PDB file of C-alpha atoms in Angstrom:
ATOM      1  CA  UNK I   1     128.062 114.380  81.252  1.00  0.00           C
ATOM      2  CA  UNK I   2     127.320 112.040  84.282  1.00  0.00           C
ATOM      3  CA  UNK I   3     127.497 108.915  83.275  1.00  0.00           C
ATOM      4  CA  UNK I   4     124.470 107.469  85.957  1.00  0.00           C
ATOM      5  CA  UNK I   5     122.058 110.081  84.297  1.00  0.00           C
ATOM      6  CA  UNK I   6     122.893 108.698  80.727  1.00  0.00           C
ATOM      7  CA  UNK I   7     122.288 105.096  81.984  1.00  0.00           C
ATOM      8  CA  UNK I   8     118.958 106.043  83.438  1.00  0.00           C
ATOM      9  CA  UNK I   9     117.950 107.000  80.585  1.00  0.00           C
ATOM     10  CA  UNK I  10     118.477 103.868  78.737  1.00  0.00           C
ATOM     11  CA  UNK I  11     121.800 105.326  76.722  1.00  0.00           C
ATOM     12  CA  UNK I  12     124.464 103.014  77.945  1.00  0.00           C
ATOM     13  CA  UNK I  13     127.931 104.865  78.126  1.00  0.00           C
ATOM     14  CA  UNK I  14     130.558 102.852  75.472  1.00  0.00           C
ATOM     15  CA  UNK I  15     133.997 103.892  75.764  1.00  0.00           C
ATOM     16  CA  UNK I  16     133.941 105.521  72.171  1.00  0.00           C
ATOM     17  CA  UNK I  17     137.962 106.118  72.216  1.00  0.00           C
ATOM     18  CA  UNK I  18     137.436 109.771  71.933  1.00  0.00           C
ATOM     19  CA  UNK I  19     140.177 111.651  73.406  1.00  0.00           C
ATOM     20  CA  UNK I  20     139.895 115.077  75.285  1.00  0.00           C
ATOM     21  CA  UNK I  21     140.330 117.044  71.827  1.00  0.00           C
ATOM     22  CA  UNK I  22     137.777 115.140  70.214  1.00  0.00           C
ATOM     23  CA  UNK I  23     135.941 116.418  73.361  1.00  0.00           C
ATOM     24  CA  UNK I  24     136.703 120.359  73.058  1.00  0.00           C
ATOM     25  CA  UNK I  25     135.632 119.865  69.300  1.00  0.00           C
ATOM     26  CA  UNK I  26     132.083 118.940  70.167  1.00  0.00           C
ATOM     27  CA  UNK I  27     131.496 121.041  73.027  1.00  0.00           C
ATOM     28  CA  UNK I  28     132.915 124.216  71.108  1.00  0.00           C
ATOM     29  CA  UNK I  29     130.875 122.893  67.940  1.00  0.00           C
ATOM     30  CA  UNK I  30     127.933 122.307  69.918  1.00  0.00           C
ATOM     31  CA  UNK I  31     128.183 125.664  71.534  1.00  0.00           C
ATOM     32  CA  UNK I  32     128.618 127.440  68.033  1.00  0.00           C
ATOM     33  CA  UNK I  33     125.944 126.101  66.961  1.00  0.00           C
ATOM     34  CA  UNK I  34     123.515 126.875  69.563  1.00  0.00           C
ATOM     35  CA  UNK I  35     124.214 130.685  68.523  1.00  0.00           C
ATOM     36  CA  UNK I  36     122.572 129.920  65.084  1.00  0.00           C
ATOM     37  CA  UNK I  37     118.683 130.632  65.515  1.00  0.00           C
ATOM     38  CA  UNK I  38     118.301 127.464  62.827  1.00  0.00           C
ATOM     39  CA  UNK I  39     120.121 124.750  64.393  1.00  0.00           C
ATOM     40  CA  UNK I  40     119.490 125.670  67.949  1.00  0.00           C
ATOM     41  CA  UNK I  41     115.358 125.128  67.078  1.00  0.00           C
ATOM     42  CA  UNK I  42     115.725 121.541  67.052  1.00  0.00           C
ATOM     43  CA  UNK I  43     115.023 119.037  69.441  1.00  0.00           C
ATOM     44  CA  UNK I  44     113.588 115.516  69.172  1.00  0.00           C
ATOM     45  CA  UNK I  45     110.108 114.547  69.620  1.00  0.00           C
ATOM     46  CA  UNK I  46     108.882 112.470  71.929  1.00  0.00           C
ATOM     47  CA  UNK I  47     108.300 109.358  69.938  1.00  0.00           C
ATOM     48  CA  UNK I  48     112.264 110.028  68.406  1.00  0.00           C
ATOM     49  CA  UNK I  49     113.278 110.301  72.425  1.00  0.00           C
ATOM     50  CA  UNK I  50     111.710 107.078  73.046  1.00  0.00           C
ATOM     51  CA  UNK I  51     113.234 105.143  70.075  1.00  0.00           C
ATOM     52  CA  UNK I  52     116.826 106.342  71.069  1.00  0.00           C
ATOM     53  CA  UNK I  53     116.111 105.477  74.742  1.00  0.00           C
ATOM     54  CA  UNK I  54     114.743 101.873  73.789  1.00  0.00           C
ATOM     55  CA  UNK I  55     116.790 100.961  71.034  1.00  0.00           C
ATOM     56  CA  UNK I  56     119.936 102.493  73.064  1.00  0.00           C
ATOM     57  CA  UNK I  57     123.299 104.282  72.369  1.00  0.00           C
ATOM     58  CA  UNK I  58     124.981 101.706  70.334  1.00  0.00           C
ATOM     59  CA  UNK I  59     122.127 101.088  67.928  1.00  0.00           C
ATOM     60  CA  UNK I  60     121.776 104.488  67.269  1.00  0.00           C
ATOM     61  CA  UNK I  61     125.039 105.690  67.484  1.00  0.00           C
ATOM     62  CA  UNK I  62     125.847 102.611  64.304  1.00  0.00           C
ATOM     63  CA  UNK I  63     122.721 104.460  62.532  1.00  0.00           C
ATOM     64  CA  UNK I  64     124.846 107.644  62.508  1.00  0.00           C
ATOM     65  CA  UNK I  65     127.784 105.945  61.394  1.00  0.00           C
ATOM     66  CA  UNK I  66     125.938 104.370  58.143  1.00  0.00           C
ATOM     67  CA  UNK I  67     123.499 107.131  57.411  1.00  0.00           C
ATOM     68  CA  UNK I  68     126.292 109.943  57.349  1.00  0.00           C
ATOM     69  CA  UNK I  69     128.499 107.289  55.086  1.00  0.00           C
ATOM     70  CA  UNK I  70     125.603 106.448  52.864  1.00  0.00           C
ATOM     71  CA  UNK I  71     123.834 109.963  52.562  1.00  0.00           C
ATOM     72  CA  UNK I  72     126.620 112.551  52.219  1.00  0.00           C
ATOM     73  CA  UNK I  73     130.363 110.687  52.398  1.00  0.00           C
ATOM     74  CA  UNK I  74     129.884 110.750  48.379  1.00  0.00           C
ATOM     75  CA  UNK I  75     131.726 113.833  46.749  1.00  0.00           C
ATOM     76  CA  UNK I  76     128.882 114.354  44.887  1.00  0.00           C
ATOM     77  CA  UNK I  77     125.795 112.881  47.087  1.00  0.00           C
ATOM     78  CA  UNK I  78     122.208 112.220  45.584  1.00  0.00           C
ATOM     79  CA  UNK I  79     119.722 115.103  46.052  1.00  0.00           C
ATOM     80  CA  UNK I  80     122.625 116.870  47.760  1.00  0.00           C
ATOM     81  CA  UNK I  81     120.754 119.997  50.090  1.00  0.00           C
ATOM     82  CA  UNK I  82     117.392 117.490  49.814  1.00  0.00           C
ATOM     83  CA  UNK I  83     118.870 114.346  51.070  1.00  0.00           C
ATOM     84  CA  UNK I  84     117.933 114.247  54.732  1.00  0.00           C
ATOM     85  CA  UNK I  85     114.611 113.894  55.901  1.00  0.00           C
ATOM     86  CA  UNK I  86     113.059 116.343  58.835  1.00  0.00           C
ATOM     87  CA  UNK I  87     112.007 114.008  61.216  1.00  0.00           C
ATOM     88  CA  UNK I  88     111.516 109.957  61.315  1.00  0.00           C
ATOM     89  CA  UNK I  89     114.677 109.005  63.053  1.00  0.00           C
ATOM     90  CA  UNK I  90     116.888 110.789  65.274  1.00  0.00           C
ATOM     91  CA  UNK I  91     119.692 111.244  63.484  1.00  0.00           C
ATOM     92  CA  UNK I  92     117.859 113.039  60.839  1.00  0.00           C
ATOM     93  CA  UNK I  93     117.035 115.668  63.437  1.00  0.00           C
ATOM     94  CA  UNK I  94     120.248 115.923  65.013  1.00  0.00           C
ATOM     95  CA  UNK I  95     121.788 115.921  61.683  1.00  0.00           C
ATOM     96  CA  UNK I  96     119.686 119.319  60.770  1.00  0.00           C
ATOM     97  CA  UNK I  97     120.839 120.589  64.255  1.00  0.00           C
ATOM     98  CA  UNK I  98     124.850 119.805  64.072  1.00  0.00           C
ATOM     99  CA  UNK I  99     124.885 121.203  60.119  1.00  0.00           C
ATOM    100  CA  UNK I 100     125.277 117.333  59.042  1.00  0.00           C
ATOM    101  CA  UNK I 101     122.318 117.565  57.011  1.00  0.00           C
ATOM    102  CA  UNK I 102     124.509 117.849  53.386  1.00  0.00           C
ATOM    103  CA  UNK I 103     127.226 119.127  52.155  1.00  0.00           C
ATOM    104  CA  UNK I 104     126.943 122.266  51.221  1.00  0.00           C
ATOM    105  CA  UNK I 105     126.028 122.843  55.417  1.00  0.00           C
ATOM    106  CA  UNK I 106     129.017 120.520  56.239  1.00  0.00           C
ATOM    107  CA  UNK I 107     131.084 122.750  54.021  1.00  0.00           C
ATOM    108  CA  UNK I 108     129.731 126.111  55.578  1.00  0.00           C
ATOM    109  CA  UNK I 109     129.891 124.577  59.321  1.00  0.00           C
ATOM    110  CA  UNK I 110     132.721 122.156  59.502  1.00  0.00           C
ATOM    111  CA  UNK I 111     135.027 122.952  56.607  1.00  0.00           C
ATOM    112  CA  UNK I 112     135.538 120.088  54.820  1.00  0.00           C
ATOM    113  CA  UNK I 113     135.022 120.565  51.096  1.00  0.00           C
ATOM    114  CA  UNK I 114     132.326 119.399  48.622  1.00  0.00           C
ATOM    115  CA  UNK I 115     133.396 117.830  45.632  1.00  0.00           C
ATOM    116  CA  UNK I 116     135.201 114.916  47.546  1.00  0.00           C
ATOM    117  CA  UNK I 117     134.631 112.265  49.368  1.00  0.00           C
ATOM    118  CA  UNK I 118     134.769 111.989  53.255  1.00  0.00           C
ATOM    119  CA  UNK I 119     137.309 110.182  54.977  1.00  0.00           C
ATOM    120  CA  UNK I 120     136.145 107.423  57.255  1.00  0.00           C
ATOM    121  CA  UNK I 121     137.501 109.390  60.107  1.00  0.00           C
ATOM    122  CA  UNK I 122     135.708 112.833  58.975  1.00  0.00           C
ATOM    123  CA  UNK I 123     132.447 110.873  59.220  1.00  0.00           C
ATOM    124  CA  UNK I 124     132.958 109.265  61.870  1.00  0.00           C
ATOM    125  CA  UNK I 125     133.959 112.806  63.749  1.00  0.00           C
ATOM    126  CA  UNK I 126     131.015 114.642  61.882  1.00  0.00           C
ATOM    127  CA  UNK I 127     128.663 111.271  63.686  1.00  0.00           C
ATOM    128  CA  UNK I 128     130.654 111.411  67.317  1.00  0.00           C
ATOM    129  CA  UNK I 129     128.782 115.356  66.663  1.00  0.00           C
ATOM    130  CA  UNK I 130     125.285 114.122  65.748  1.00  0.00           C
ATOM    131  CA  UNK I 131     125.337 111.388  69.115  1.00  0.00           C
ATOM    132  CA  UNK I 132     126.501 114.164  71.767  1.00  0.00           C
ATOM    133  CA  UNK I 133     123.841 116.429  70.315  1.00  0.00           C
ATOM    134  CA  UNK I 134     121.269 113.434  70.857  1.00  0.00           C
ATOM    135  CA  UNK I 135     122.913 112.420  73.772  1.00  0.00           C
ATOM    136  CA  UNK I 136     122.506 116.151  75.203  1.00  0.00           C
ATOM    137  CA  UNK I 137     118.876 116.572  74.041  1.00  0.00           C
ATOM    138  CA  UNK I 138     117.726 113.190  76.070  1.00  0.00           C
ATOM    139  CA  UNK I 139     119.846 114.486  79.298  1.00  0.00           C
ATOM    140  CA  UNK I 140     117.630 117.472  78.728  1.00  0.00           C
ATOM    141  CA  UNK I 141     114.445 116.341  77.885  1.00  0.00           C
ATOM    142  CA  UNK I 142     114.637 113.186  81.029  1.00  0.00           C
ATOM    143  CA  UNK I 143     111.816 110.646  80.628  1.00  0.00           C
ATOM    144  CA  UNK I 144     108.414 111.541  82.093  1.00  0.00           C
TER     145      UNK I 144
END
């Protein structure tokens, strides 16, 4: 990803510390899912484009961080399968889109087991996902 487009858009590039496997992951997991006709629907509306772009990639990319802890790090999350809205913030979205959404899709998608609780480093992989799939769909969708 060229890092001039990403700061024309408002997404400032933070070195995240992510090293080149970290990298393969996404790009393989992002490219898997684009083959399911589900997850490969989604992309942010306008009004979710605009509040990533103004409120930039460190903002939302802490939202990630503390809405995948909060909603579905428990082993046994709250409304688990019904805990993540459609729409309303980005990361919901990109959440349905990366199979974040709960656990049973985390479980399906990414392997890690329901019944316990994520590590901080599983959610913090499983939210490095959800910002390169918002990070993608703004490079995609450039502001008008």
């Amino acid at each position: 990803m060229c890092a001039t487009i990403v700061e024309r858009m408002g997404m400032e590039m933070a070195d995240t510390g992510n090293n080149d496997d970290e990298q393969q992951w996404i790009a393989a997991m992002l490219e898997r899912l684009s083959h399911s006709q589900f997850r490969a629907k989604f992309d942010l509306t306008d009004k979710d484009r605009a509040y990533a772009r103004t409120k930039g990639k460190a903002t939302i990319d802490r939202h990630a961080r503390e809405m995948l802890r909060d909603r579905i790090g428990a082993a046994e999350p709250k409304n688990d399968g019904r805990q993540t809205p459609w729409r309303g913030h980005p990361v919901f979205t990109a959440q349905h889109a990366t199979a974040t959404c709960c656990r049973g899709c985390i479980e399906k998608w990414h392997h890690l087991p329901k019944g316990r609780e994520l590590t901080e480093a599983e959610v913090n992989r499983l939210a490095d996902l959800v910002m390169a799939w918002i990070e993608r769909d703004l490079i995609n969708h450039p502001v008008r």
